[in-house]
Every structure is written in C-alpha cells, then in structure tokens.
Amino acid sequence: MRKILKLYYETLADRGHEVILTSDGEECVKIYRQQLQEHQQEEERHHNEMSSSSSTFDAVVILDYKMPKKDGLQVAKEILDMNPEQRIIFASAYVEQTLVESVKELKRVVELMQKPFSMSALIDTVENTEAYEGLKALMTTAKDIIKDLDNPSSDQIRELFEGLRRVQKFKGF
C-alpha cells in the first residue's frame, strides 16, 4: 500500500502538483480542514489587500473507497459539509457500488477511477479540470433521472455511469 501511495505521490509531484498524503480517513479530514482554513485566511488577507482579486481553492481530493478509521464516504461527507464545491475522486475496485453509495450517502455523483489504474490515467483524471463542471451538470440530470436517491434502479445507475464516462472523458471503468 505504501509503495503505491509513493508512486501516486511521485507521479503527481513530477507534474508540478502539490501532494499531501494521509494514512487514514481521520487524518485526511483533519489535514483538509487545516488546509481549507489556511486558504480561507489567505483569501481574506488577499481580499483586504486587493479587493478586485481573489484566489481559488483548487484542491482535488482522491479517496479510496475503503480506508482505515473512516471510510471514503464518511470522509467525503465531512469534506463536502465543509466545502460543498470540493472536487472528489474515488479510487475503487468496486465503481458501481461506489457510485450507488455516493448517490445514496452524499446525494451526488462523484468522479470515479477503477483500481488498478495506470499513472497516466491518474494524471488524466486529476488534470481534467473540465470534469468538475460536467459533473455539476450531470448531478442536475441525476436528480431528474433518479427520483428516489436512496434507491436507484440498475437502469438509472447505468445511465449515470454513461454520463460519468462522458464527463470524465476517460474510460477507466
């Protein structure tokens, strides 16, 4: 596990991304909270100095569906409670289950990567900044597709999968 995290870290850092790794779900939430608070303080200082300009918090959170201490869905829920606009990517061997659970628990569709995946797939997914905007549109559609978010049918899930594939422009699942 540590070996693959190191590979993810090196791959993204080599592309110029700032990468923060955590060992479990609790640590992830704690560090995310700290980073978000620091960003908000910096944004406030920046706003006071130059009222016409502002920075954005452009972090991407990549979560494993199964994590120690808190699972990925619990972590995603806490992060989205802090920052509803946060971009979250789930890495999971069980993408259909992850999609269903994200709709039920988070009341939204999240980006997915099916494990195992290549480092080029990781880069493509993280650097696909258009995906988040497409995901917002897909979520609007999802609310029309799935009348009962707690109990989506297999046809509704399949339709969401197809929409997610189009949004992500990556056939990783």
GROMACS .gro file of N, CA and C in nm:
model
  519
    1MET      N    1   0.083  -0.120   0.000
    1MET     CA    2   0.000   0.000   0.000
    1MET      C    3   0.086   0.126   0.000
    2ARG      N    4   0.187   0.127   0.086
    2ARG     CA    5   0.275   0.244   0.093
    2ARG      C    6   0.348   0.265  -0.039
    3LYS      N    7   0.382   0.155  -0.105
    3LYS     CA    8   0.453   0.162  -0.232
    3LYS      C    9   0.370   0.233  -0.339
    4ILE      N   10   0.241   0.198  -0.346
    4ILE     CA   11   0.154   0.259  -0.446
    4ILE      C   12   0.129   0.406  -0.414
    5LEU      N   13   0.115   0.440  -0.285
    5LEU     CA   14   0.098   0.581  -0.248
    5LEU      C   15   0.220   0.662  -0.288
    6LYS      N   16   0.337   0.604  -0.268
    6LYS     CA   17   0.460   0.673  -0.306
    6LYS      C   18   0.463   0.696  -0.457
    7LEU      N   19   0.419   0.597  -0.533
    7LEU     CA   20   0.414   0.611  -0.678
    7LEU      C   21   0.315   0.720  -0.719
    8TYR      N   22   0.197   0.724  -0.657
    8TYR     CA   23   0.100   0.830  -0.685
    8TYR      C   24   0.162   0.966  -0.654
    9TYR      N   25   0.225   0.973  -0.538
    9TYR     CA   26   0.287   1.099  -0.495
    9TYR      C   27   0.390   1.146  -0.598
   10GLU      N   28   0.482   1.058  -0.632
   10GLU     CA   29   0.589   1.095  -0.727
   10GLU      C   30   0.533   1.134  -0.863
   11THR      N   31   0.435   1.059  -0.910
   11THR     CA   32   0.375   1.087  -1.041
   11THR      C   33   0.313   1.226  -1.044
   12LEU      N   34   0.235   1.259  -0.943
   12LEU     CA   35   0.168   1.390  -0.941
   12LEU      C   36   0.265   1.502  -0.910
   13ALA      N   37   0.360   1.480  -0.818
   13ALA     CA   38   0.459   1.583  -0.784
   13ALA      C   39   0.547   1.614  -0.906
   14ASP      N   40   0.583   1.513  -0.982
   14ASP     CA   41   0.664   1.535  -1.102
   14ASP      C   42   0.591   1.621  -1.205
   15ARG      N   43   0.458   1.624  -1.198
   15ARG     CA   44   0.378   1.707  -1.290
   15ARG      C   45   0.353   1.846  -1.232
   16GLY      N   46   0.414   1.876  -1.116
   16GLY     CA   47   0.401   2.008  -1.056
   16GLY      C   48   0.287   2.024  -0.957
   17HIS      N   49   0.221   1.916  -0.922
   17HIS     CA   50   0.112   1.923  -0.825
   17HIS      C   51   0.168   1.917  -0.684
   18GLU      N   52   0.109   1.995  -0.595
   18GLU     CA   53   0.140   1.982  -0.453
   18GLU      C   54   0.058   1.864  -0.403
   19VAL      N   55   0.123   1.768  -0.341
   19VAL     CA   56   0.055   1.645  -0.299
   19VAL      C   57   0.069   1.628  -0.149
   20ILE      N   58  -0.042   1.599  -0.084
   20ILE     CA   59  -0.042   1.568   0.059
   20ILE      C   60  -0.102   1.430   0.074
   21LEU      N   61  -0.028   1.339   0.134
   21LEU     CA   62  -0.076   1.204   0.158
   21LEU      C   63  -0.117   1.190   0.304
   22THR      N   64  -0.221   1.113   0.327
   22THR     CA   65  -0.262   1.081   0.463
   22THR      C   66  -0.273   0.929   0.477
   23SER      N   67  -0.263   0.883   0.599
   23SER     CA   68  -0.261   0.738   0.621
   23SER      C   69  -0.399   0.680   0.651
   24ASP      N   70  -0.496   0.766   0.684
   24ASP     CA   71  -0.630   0.715   0.714
   24ASP      C   72  -0.732   0.828   0.697
   25GLY      N   73  -0.860   0.791   0.709
   25GLY     CA   74  -0.968   0.887   0.688
   25GLY      C   75  -0.972   1.000   0.788
   26GLU      N   76  -0.943   0.971   0.915
   26GLU     CA   77  -0.944   1.076   1.017
   26GLU      C   78  -0.837   1.181   0.989
   27GLU      N   79  -0.718   1.134   0.954
   27GLU     CA   80  -0.609   1.226   0.924
   27GLU      C   81  -0.642   1.309   0.800
   28CYS      N   82  -0.706   1.248   0.703
   28CYS     CA   83  -0.745   1.319   0.582
   28CYS      C   84  -0.837   1.437   0.614
   29VAL      N   85  -0.940   1.411   0.694
   29VAL     CA   86  -1.034   1.517   0.732
   29VAL      C   87  -0.962   1.627   0.810
   30LYS      N   88  -0.877   1.589   0.902
   30LYS     CA   89  -0.804   1.686   0.984
   30LYS      C   90  -0.716   1.777   0.897
   31ILE      N   91  -0.639   1.716   0.809
   31ILE     CA   92  -0.549   1.795   0.723
   31ILE      C   93  -0.629   1.879   0.624
   32TYR      N   94  -0.737   1.824   0.570
   32TYR     CA   95  -0.820   1.902   0.478
   32TYR      C   96  -0.874   2.025   0.549
   33ARG      N   97  -0.925   2.007   0.671
   33ARG     CA   98  -0.979   2.120   0.748
   33ARG      C   99  -0.872   2.228   0.767
   34GLN      N  100  -0.750   2.185   0.804
   34GLN     CA  101  -0.639   2.281   0.824
   34GLN      C  102  -0.607   2.354   0.694
   35GLN      N  103  -0.597   2.281   0.584
   35GLN     CA  104  -0.565   2.342   0.455
   35GLN      C  105  -0.673   2.439   0.411
   36LEU      N  106  -0.799   2.402   0.430
   36LEU     CA  107  -0.909   2.489   0.392
   36LEU      C  108  -0.908   2.617   0.476
   37GLN      N  109  -0.885   2.604   0.606
   37GLN     CA  110  -0.880   2.722   0.693
   37GLN      C  111  -0.765   2.814   0.654
   38GLU      N  112  -0.649   2.755   0.625
   38GLU     CA  113  -0.534   2.836   0.582
   38GLU      C  114  -0.567   2.908   0.452
   39HIS      N  115  -0.631   2.839   0.360
   39HIS     CA  116  -0.668   2.902   0.233
   39HIS      C  117  -0.767   3.017   0.256
   40GLN      N  118  -0.866   2.993   0.342
   40GLN     CA  119  -0.965   3.097   0.369
   40GLN      C  120  -0.901   3.219   0.434
   41GLN      N  121  -0.804   3.198   0.525
   41GLN     CA  122  -0.734   3.309   0.588
   41GLN      C  123  -0.651   3.385   0.485
   42GLU      N  124  -0.584   3.310   0.398
   42GLU     CA  125  -0.503   3.373   0.293
   42GLU      C  126  -0.592   3.452   0.197
   43GLU      N  127  -0.707   3.395   0.163
   43GLU     CA  128  -0.800   3.463   0.074
   43GLU      C  129  -0.852   3.592   0.138
   44GLU      N  130  -0.878   3.586   0.268
   44GLU     CA  131  -0.924   3.705   0.341
   44GLU      C  132  -0.816   3.814   0.340
   45ARG      N  133  -0.690   3.775   0.367
   45ARG     CA  134  -0.581   3.872   0.363
   45ARG      C  135  -0.566   3.930   0.223
   46HIS      N  136  -0.573   3.843   0.124
   46HIS     CA  137  -0.559   3.887  -0.015
   46HIS      C  138  -0.673   3.982  -0.052
   47HIS      N  139  -0.793   3.950  -0.008
   47HIS     CA  140  -0.909   4.034  -0.037
   47HIS      C  141  -0.893   4.172   0.025
   48ASN      N  142  -0.839   4.179   0.147
   48ASN     CA  143  -0.819   4.308   0.214
   48ASN      C  144  -0.712   4.391   0.144
   49GLU      N  145  -0.612   4.325   0.086
   49GLU     CA  146  -0.505   4.397   0.017
   49GLU      C  147  -0.545   4.442  -0.123
   50MET      N  148  -0.616   4.355  -0.194
   50MET     CA  149  -0.655   4.385  -0.333
   50MET      C  150  -0.798   4.341  -0.352
   51SER      N  151  -0.891   4.433  -0.338
   51SER     CA  152  -1.032   4.396  -0.336
   51SER      C  153  -1.083   4.340  -0.469
   52SER      N  154  -1.015   4.362  -0.579
   52SER     CA  155  -1.066   4.316  -0.708
   52SER      C  156  -1.021   4.175  -0.742
   53SER      N  157  -0.936   4.115  -0.663
   53SER     CA  158  -0.880   3.986  -0.699
   53SER      C  159  -0.902   3.884  -0.588
   54SER      N  160  -0.917   3.757  -0.625
   54SER     CA  161  -0.928   3.652  -0.524
   54SER      C  162  -0.866   3.524  -0.576
   55SER      N  163  -0.828   3.438  -0.483
   55SER     CA  164  -0.770   3.311  -0.522
   55SER      C  165  -0.875   3.202  -0.508
   56THR      N  166  -0.846   3.085  -0.564
   56THR     CA  167  -0.939   2.975  -0.554
   56THR      C  168  -0.872   2.857  -0.486
   57PHE      N  169  -0.952   2.777  -0.420
   57PHE     CA  170  -0.903   2.656  -0.355
   57PHE      C  171  -0.925   2.545  -0.456
   58ASP      N  172  -0.820   2.510  -0.530
   58ASP     CA  173  -0.836   2.418  -0.642
   58ASP      C  174  -0.786   2.278  -0.612
   59ALA      N  175  -0.800   2.238  -0.489
   59ALA     CA  176  -0.756   2.105  -0.449
   59ALA      C  177  -0.847   1.998  -0.507
   60VAL      N  178  -0.787   1.885  -0.534
   60VAL     CA  179  -0.861   1.765  -0.572
   60VAL      C  180  -0.835   1.665  -0.460
   61VAL      N  181  -0.941   1.608  -0.407
   61VAL     CA  182  -0.927   1.507  -0.302
   61VAL      C  183  -0.951   1.371  -0.364
   62ILE      N  184  -0.850   1.286  -0.355
   62ILE     CA  185  -0.863   1.149  -0.405
   62ILE      C  186  -0.877   1.058  -0.285
   63LEU      N  187  -0.986   0.986  -0.281
   63LEU     CA  188  -1.016   0.899  -0.168
   63LEU      C  189  -1.028   0.754  -0.214
   64ASP      N  190  -0.981   0.666  -0.131
   64ASP     CA  191  -1.006   0.524  -0.153
   64ASP      C  192  -1.143   0.496  -0.093
   65TYR      N  193  -1.217   0.410  -0.155
   65TYR     CA  194  -1.349   0.375  -0.102
   65TYR      C  195  -1.336   0.311   0.036
   66LYS      N  196  -1.235   0.228   0.053
   66LYS     CA  197  -1.211   0.162   0.182
   66LYS      C  198  -1.084   0.221   0.242
   67MET      N  199  -1.099   0.284   0.358
   67MET     CA  200  -0.987   0.347   0.426
   67MET      C  201  -0.993   0.313   0.574
   68PRO      N  202  -0.877   0.312   0.642
   68PRO     CA  203  -0.878   0.289   0.787
   68PRO      C  204  -0.942   0.405   0.863
   69LYS      N  205  -0.998   0.375   0.977
   69LYS     CA  206  -1.058   0.468   1.073
   69LYS      C  207  -1.188   0.532   1.025
   70LYS      N  208  -1.190   0.587   0.905
   70LYS     CA  209  -1.312   0.638   0.843
   70LYS      C  210  -1.306   0.597   0.697
   71ASP      N  211  -1.417   0.544   0.645
   71ASP     CA  212  -1.414   0.506   0.504
   71ASP      C  213  -1.427   0.629   0.415
   72GLY      N  214  -1.403   0.608   0.288
   72GLY     CA  215  -1.403   0.718   0.193
   72GLY      C  216  -1.532   0.797   0.190
   73LEU      N  217  -1.646   0.730   0.202
   73LEU     CA  218  -1.774   0.801   0.201
   73LEU      C  219  -1.789   0.891   0.324
   74GLN      N  220  -1.746   0.842   0.440
   74GLN     CA  221  -1.753   0.925   0.561
   74GLN      C  222  -1.665   1.049   0.544
   75VAL      N  223  -1.545   1.029   0.491
   75VAL     CA  224  -1.453   1.139   0.470
   75VAL      C  225  -1.512   1.238   0.369
   76ALA      N  226  -1.564   1.187   0.259
   76ALA     CA  227  -1.623   1.273   0.157
   76ALA      C  228  -1.738   1.355   0.215
   77LYS      N  229  -1.821   1.293   0.296
   77LYS     CA  230  -1.934   1.364   0.356
   77LYS      C  231  -1.885   1.479   0.443
   78GLU      N  232  -1.784   1.454   0.525
   78GLU     CA  233  -1.732   1.560   0.612
   78GLU      C  234  -1.668   1.672   0.529
   79ILE      N  235  -1.593   1.636   0.427
   79ILE     CA  236  -1.529   1.736   0.343
   79ILE      C  237  -1.634   1.819   0.270
   80LEU      N  238  -1.737   1.754   0.216
   80LEU     CA  239  -1.841   1.827   0.144
   80LEU      C  240  -1.925   1.913   0.238
   81ASP      N  241  -1.935   1.873   0.364
   81ASP     CA  242  -2.002   1.960   0.463
   81ASP      C  243  -1.921   2.088   0.485
   82MET      N  244  -1.789   2.077   0.482
   82MET     CA  245  -1.702   2.194   0.497
   82MET      C  246  -1.698   2.279   0.371
   83ASN      N  247  -1.698   2.211   0.256
   83ASN     CA  248  -1.680   2.277   0.128
   83ASN      C  249  -1.762   2.203   0.022
   84PRO      N  250  -1.888   2.241   0.003
   84PRO     CA  251  -1.976   2.170  -0.090
   84PRO      C  252  -1.927   2.170  -0.235
   85GLU      N  253  -1.836   2.258  -0.269
   85GLU     CA  254  -1.785   2.266  -0.406
   85GLU      C  255  -1.659   2.182  -0.428
   86GLN      N  256  -1.617   2.108  -0.327
   86GLN     CA  257  -1.492   2.033  -0.337
   86GLN      C  258  -1.501   1.924  -0.443
   87ARG      N  259  -1.398   1.915  -0.523
   87ARG     CA  260  -1.387   1.809  -0.623
   87ARG      C  261  -1.329   1.684  -0.556
   88ILE      N  262  -1.403   1.574  -0.566
   88ILE     CA  263  -1.362   1.448  -0.503
   88ILE      C  264  -1.357   1.339  -0.610
   89ILE      N  265  -1.250   1.262  -0.607
   89ILE     CA  266  -1.234   1.147  -0.696
   89ILE      C  267  -1.221   1.024  -0.608
   90PHE      N  268  -1.305   0.924  -0.633
   90PHE     CA  269  -1.295   0.798  -0.560
   90PHE      C  270  -1.216   0.697  -0.643
   91ALA      N  271  -1.117   0.637  -0.579
   91ALA     CA  272  -1.044   0.524  -0.637
   91ALA      C  273  -1.105   0.400  -0.574
   92SER      N  274  -1.157   0.312  -0.657
   92SER     CA  275  -1.226   0.195  -0.603
   92SER      C  276  -1.218   0.079  -0.701
   93ALA      N  277  -1.208  -0.038  -0.647
   93ALA     CA  278  -1.218  -0.159  -0.730
   93ALA      C  279  -1.364  -0.188  -0.761
   94TYR      N  280  -1.454  -0.125  -0.687
   94TYR     CA  281  -1.597  -0.151  -0.698
   94TYR      C  282  -1.670  -0.024  -0.740
   95VAL      N  283  -1.650   0.020  -0.864
   95VAL     CA  284  -1.702   0.150  -0.905
   95VAL      C  285  -1.855   0.157  -0.905
   96GLU      N  286  -1.922   0.049  -0.940
   96GLU     CA  287  -2.069   0.054  -0.939
   96GLU      C  288  -2.120   0.073  -0.797
   97GLN      N  289  -2.067  -0.003  -0.704
   97GLN     CA  290  -2.106   0.010  -0.563
   97GLN      C  291  -2.072   0.151  -0.512
   98THR      N  292  -1.956   0.202  -0.550
   98THR     CA  293  -1.915   0.336  -0.508
   98THR      C  294  -2.009   0.441  -0.563
   99LEU      N  295  -2.048   0.428  -0.690
   99LEU     CA  296  -2.141   0.523  -0.750
   99LEU      C  297  -2.276   0.519  -0.678
  100VAL      N  298  -2.329   0.400  -0.656
  100VAL     CA  299  -2.458   0.386  -0.587
  100VAL      C  300  -2.449   0.446  -0.448
  101GLU      N  301  -2.344   0.412  -0.373
  101GLU     CA  302  -2.330   0.462  -0.236
  101GLU      C  303  -2.309   0.614  -0.234
  102SER      N  304  -2.235   0.668  -0.330
  102SER     CA  305  -2.215   0.813  -0.332
  102SER      C  306  -2.347   0.885  -0.357
  103VAL      N  307  -2.431   0.830  -0.443
  103VAL     CA  308  -2.561   0.891  -0.469
  103VAL      C  309  -2.648   0.882  -0.343
  104LYS      N  310  -2.649   0.764  -0.279
  104LYS     CA  311  -2.731   0.746  -0.159
  104LYS      C  312  -2.682   0.831  -0.042
  105GLU      N  313  -2.553   0.823  -0.014
  105GLU     CA  314  -2.497   0.887   0.106
  105GLU      C  315  -2.466   1.034   0.089
  106LEU      N  316  -2.413   1.069  -0.028
  106LEU     CA  317  -2.369   1.208  -0.049
  106LEU      C  318  -2.472   1.290  -0.126
  107LYS      N  319  -2.570   1.222  -0.182
  107LYS     CA  320  -2.672   1.287  -0.265
  107LYS      C  321  -2.609   1.358  -0.385
  108ARG      N  322  -2.503   1.293  -0.437
  108ARG     CA  323  -2.435   1.347  -0.554
  108ARG      C  324  -2.355   1.238  -0.622
  109VAL      N  325  -2.314   1.269  -0.743
  109VAL     CA  326  -2.227   1.181  -0.820
  109VAL      C  327  -2.085   1.233  -0.802
  110VAL      N  328  -1.992   1.142  -0.781
  110VAL     CA  329  -1.852   1.181  -0.770
  110VAL      C  330  -1.774   1.118  -0.885
  111GLU      N  331  -1.657   1.172  -0.912
  111GLU     CA  332  -1.571   1.113  -1.014
  111GLU      C  333  -1.516   0.980  -0.962
  112LEU      N  334  -1.495   0.887  -1.054
  112LEU     CA  335  -1.450   0.754  -1.017
  112LEU      C  336  -1.330   0.711  -1.100
  113MET      N  337  -1.244   0.634  -1.036
  113MET     CA  338  -1.135   0.566  -1.105
  113MET      C  339  -1.136   0.422  -1.057
  114GLN      N  340  -1.141   0.328  -1.151
  114GLN     CA  341  -1.142   0.188  -1.111
  114GLN      C  342  -0.999   0.139  -1.091
  115LYS      N  343  -0.976   0.082  -0.972
  115LYS     CA  344  -0.845   0.026  -0.940
  115LYS      C  345  -0.836  -0.114  -0.998
  116PRO      N  346  -0.721  -0.155  -1.041
  116PRO     CA  347  -0.599  -0.075  -1.052
  116PRO      C  348  -0.605   0.015  -1.175
  117PHE      N  349  -0.533   0.126  -1.171
  117PHE     CA  350  -0.528   0.217  -1.284
  117PHE      C  351  -0.384   0.258  -1.308
  118SER      N  352  -0.359   0.303  -1.428
  118SER     CA  353  -0.224   0.345  -1.467
  118SER      C  354  -0.194   0.485  -1.415
  119MET      N  355  -0.069   0.519  -1.411
  119MET     CA  356  -0.031   0.653  -1.368
  119MET      C  357  -0.076   0.757  -1.471
  120SER      N  358  -0.079   0.721  -1.597
  120SER     CA  359  -0.129   0.815  -1.698
  120SER      C  360  -0.279   0.839  -1.677
  121ALA      N  361  -0.352   0.737  -1.635
  121ALA     CA  362  -0.495   0.755  -1.606
  121ALA      C  363  -0.513   0.848  -1.485
  122LEU      N  364  -0.428   0.834  -1.385
  122LEU     CA  365  -0.432   0.921  -1.268
  122LEU      C  366  -0.409   1.066  -1.310
  123ILE      N  367  -0.307   1.088  -1.389
  123ILE     CA  368  -0.276   1.223  -1.436
  123ILE      C  369  -0.392   1.278  -1.519
  124ASP      N  370  -0.442   1.199  -1.613
  124ASP     CA  371  -0.553   1.244  -1.698
  124ASP      C  372  -0.674   1.284  -1.615
  125THR      N  373  -0.705   1.205  -1.513
  125THR     CA  374  -0.822   1.233  -1.430
  125THR      C  375  -0.801   1.359  -1.346
  126VAL      N  376  -0.688   1.368  -1.279
  126VAL     CA  377  -0.661   1.485  -1.193
  126VAL      C  378  -0.654   1.613  -1.276
  127GLU      N  379  -0.594   1.607  -1.392
  127GLU     CA  380  -0.576   1.728  -1.473
  127GLU      C  381  -0.695   1.761  -1.561
  128ASN      N  382  -0.797   1.680  -1.560
  128ASN     CA  383  -0.918   1.707  -1.637
  128ASN      C  384  -1.006   1.804  -1.558
  129THR      N  385  -0.970   1.931  -1.562
  129THR     CA  386  -1.042   2.031  -1.482
  129THR      C  387  -1.184   2.057  -1.536
  130GLU      N  388  -1.209   2.020  -1.660
  130GLU     CA  389  -1.344   2.038  -1.715
  130GLU      C  390  -1.442   1.937  -1.655
  131ALA      N  391  -1.391   1.828  -1.601
  131ALA     CA  392  -1.477   1.722  -1.549
  131ALA      C  393  -1.568   1.772  -1.438
  132TYR      N  394  -1.517   1.858  -1.352
  132TYR     CA  395  -1.598   1.903  -1.239
  132TYR      C  396  -1.721   1.982  -1.286
  133GLU      N  397  -1.702   2.066  -1.386
  133GLU     CA  398  -1.816   2.142  -1.440
  133GLU      C  399  -1.917   2.047  -1.503
  134GLY      N  400  -1.868   1.949  -1.576
  134GLY     CA  401  -1.957   1.849  -1.634
  134GLY      C  402  -2.028   1.768  -1.528
  135LEU      N  403  -1.958   1.744  -1.417
  135LEU     CA  404  -2.016   1.668  -1.307
  135LEU      C  405  -2.133   1.744  -1.244
  136LYS      N  406  -2.120   1.874  -1.233
  136LYS     CA  407  -2.230   1.955  -1.179
  136LYS      C  408  -2.354   1.941  -1.268
  137ALA      N  409  -2.333   1.947  -1.399
  137ALA     CA  410  -2.445   1.931  -1.493
  137ALA      C  411  -2.503   1.790  -1.482
  138LEU      N  412  -2.417   1.690  -1.469
  138LEU     CA  413  -2.463   1.552  -1.455
  138LEU      C  414  -2.545   1.536  -1.327
  139MET      N  415  -2.506   1.603  -1.220
  139MET     CA  416  -2.580   1.592  -1.095
  139MET      C  417  -2.720   1.649  -1.111
  140THR      N  418  -2.735   1.756  -1.187
  140THR     CA  419  -2.868   1.811  -1.214
  140THR      C  420  -2.950   1.708  -1.290
  141THR      N  421  -2.887   1.645  -1.389
  141THR     CA  422  -2.954   1.540  -1.466
  141THR      C  423  -2.986   1.422  -1.376
  142ALA      N  424  -2.894   1.387  -1.287
  142ALA     CA  425  -2.914   1.272  -1.198
  142ALA      C  426  -3.038   1.290  -1.112
  143LYS      N  427  -3.061   1.412  -1.068
  143LYS     CA  428  -3.180   1.437  -0.986
  143LYS      C  429  -3.308   1.414  -1.066
  144ASP      N  430  -3.299   1.436  -1.198
  144ASP     CA  431  -3.414   1.406  -1.284
  144ASP      C  432  -3.423   1.256  -1.313
  145ILE      N  433  -3.308   1.193  -1.331
  145ILE     CA  434  -3.303   1.050  -1.363
  145ILE      C  435  -3.350   0.968  -1.244
  146ILE      N  436  -3.300   0.999  -1.127
  146ILE     CA  437  -3.327   0.919  -1.007
  146ILE      C  438  -3.421   0.997  -0.916
  147LYS      N  439  -3.544   0.956  -0.918
  147LYS     CA  440  -3.644   1.024  -0.833
  147LYS      C  441  -3.622   0.991  -0.686
  148ASP      N  442  -3.580   0.869  -0.659
  148ASP     CA  443  -3.556   0.826  -0.522
  148ASP      C  444  -3.406   0.800  -0.507
  149LEU      N  445  -3.330   0.900  -0.460
  149LEU     CA  446  -3.184   0.887  -0.450
  149LEU      C  447  -3.142   0.777  -0.354
  150ASP      N  448  -3.230   0.736  -0.264
  150ASP     CA  449  -3.196   0.629  -0.170
  150ASP      C  450  -3.209   0.490  -0.232
  151ASN      N  451  -3.275   0.482  -0.347
  151ASN     CA  452  -3.300   0.351  -0.406
  151ASN      C  453  -3.295   0.356  -0.559
  152PRO      N  454  -3.178   0.386  -0.617
  152PRO     CA  455  -3.170   0.393  -0.763
  152PRO      C  456  -3.179   0.255  -0.826
  153SER      N  457  -3.244   0.247  -0.942
  153SER     CA  458  -3.255   0.120  -1.014
  153SER      C  459  -3.127   0.093  -1.092
  154SER      N  460  -3.111  -0.029  -1.138
  154SER     CA  461  -2.990  -0.063  -1.217
  154SER      C  462  -2.987   0.015  -1.348
  155ASP      N  463  -3.102   0.041  -1.409
  155ASP     CA  464  -3.106   0.121  -1.532
  155ASP      C  465  -3.063   0.265  -1.504
  156GLN      N  466  -3.107   0.319  -1.391
  156GLN     CA  467  -3.068   0.456  -1.355
  156GLN      C  468  -2.919   0.464  -1.327
  157ILE      N  469  -2.863   0.364  -1.261
  157ILE     CA  470  -2.720   0.362  -1.233
  157ILE      C  471  -2.642   0.352  -1.364
  158ARG      N  472  -2.688   0.267  -1.454
  158ARG     CA  473  -2.622   0.252  -1.585
  158ARG      C  474  -2.622   0.386  -1.660
  159GLU      N  475  -2.734   0.457  -1.654
  159GLU     CA  476  -2.743   0.588  -1.720
  159GLU      C  477  -2.646   0.688  -1.657
  160LEU      N  478  -2.633   0.684  -1.524
  160LEU     CA  479  -2.537   0.771  -1.456
  160LEU      C  480  -2.394   0.735  -1.494
  161PHE      N  481  -2.365   0.604  -1.502
  161PHE     CA  482  -2.232   0.558  -1.544
  161PHE      C  483  -2.196   0.615  -1.681
  162GLU      N  484  -2.289   0.606  -1.774
  162GLU     CA  485  -2.263   0.657  -1.909
  162GLU      C  486  -2.239   0.807  -1.906
  163GLY      N  487  -2.318   0.878  -1.827
  163GLY     CA  488  -2.297   1.022  -1.814
  163GLY      C  489  -2.162   1.054  -1.752
  164LEU      N  490  -2.123   0.977  -1.651
  164LEU     CA  491  -1.994   0.998  -1.586
  164LEU      C  492  -1.878   0.970  -1.681
  165ARG      N  493  -1.892   0.866  -1.762
  165ARG     CA  494  -1.788   0.836  -1.863
  165ARG      C  495  -1.771   0.953  -1.960
  166ARG      N  496  -1.883   1.012  -2.003
  166ARG     CA  497  -1.875   1.126  -2.096
  166ARG      C  498  -1.809   1.245  -2.028
  167VAL      N  499  -1.846   1.270  -1.903
  167VAL     CA  500  -1.792   1.385  -1.829
  167VAL      C  501  -1.641   1.368  -1.807
  168GLN      N  502  -1.601   1.252  -1.763
  168GLN     CA  503  -1.460   1.230  -1.730
  168GLN      C  504  -1.373   1.210  -1.854
  169LYS      N  505  -1.433   1.181  -1.969
  169LYS     CA  506  -1.356   1.160  -2.092
  169LYS      C  507  -1.248   1.054  -2.072
  170PHE      N  508  -1.273   0.964  -1.982
  170PHE     CA  509  -1.177   0.859  -1.951
  170PHE      C  510  -1.255   0.731  -1.927
  171LYS      N  511  -1.220   0.630  -1.997
  171LYS     CA  512  -1.295   0.503  -1.988
  171LYS      C  513  -1.229   0.410  -1.886
  172GLY      N  514  -1.206   0.460  -1.767
  172GLY     CA  515  -1.135   0.384  -1.666
  172GLY      C  516  -1.222   0.290  -1.585
  173PHE      N  517  -1.350   0.279  -1.623
  173PHE     CA  518  -1.436   0.184  -1.553
  173PHE      C  519  -1.541   0.132  -1.646
   0.00000   0.00000   0.00000
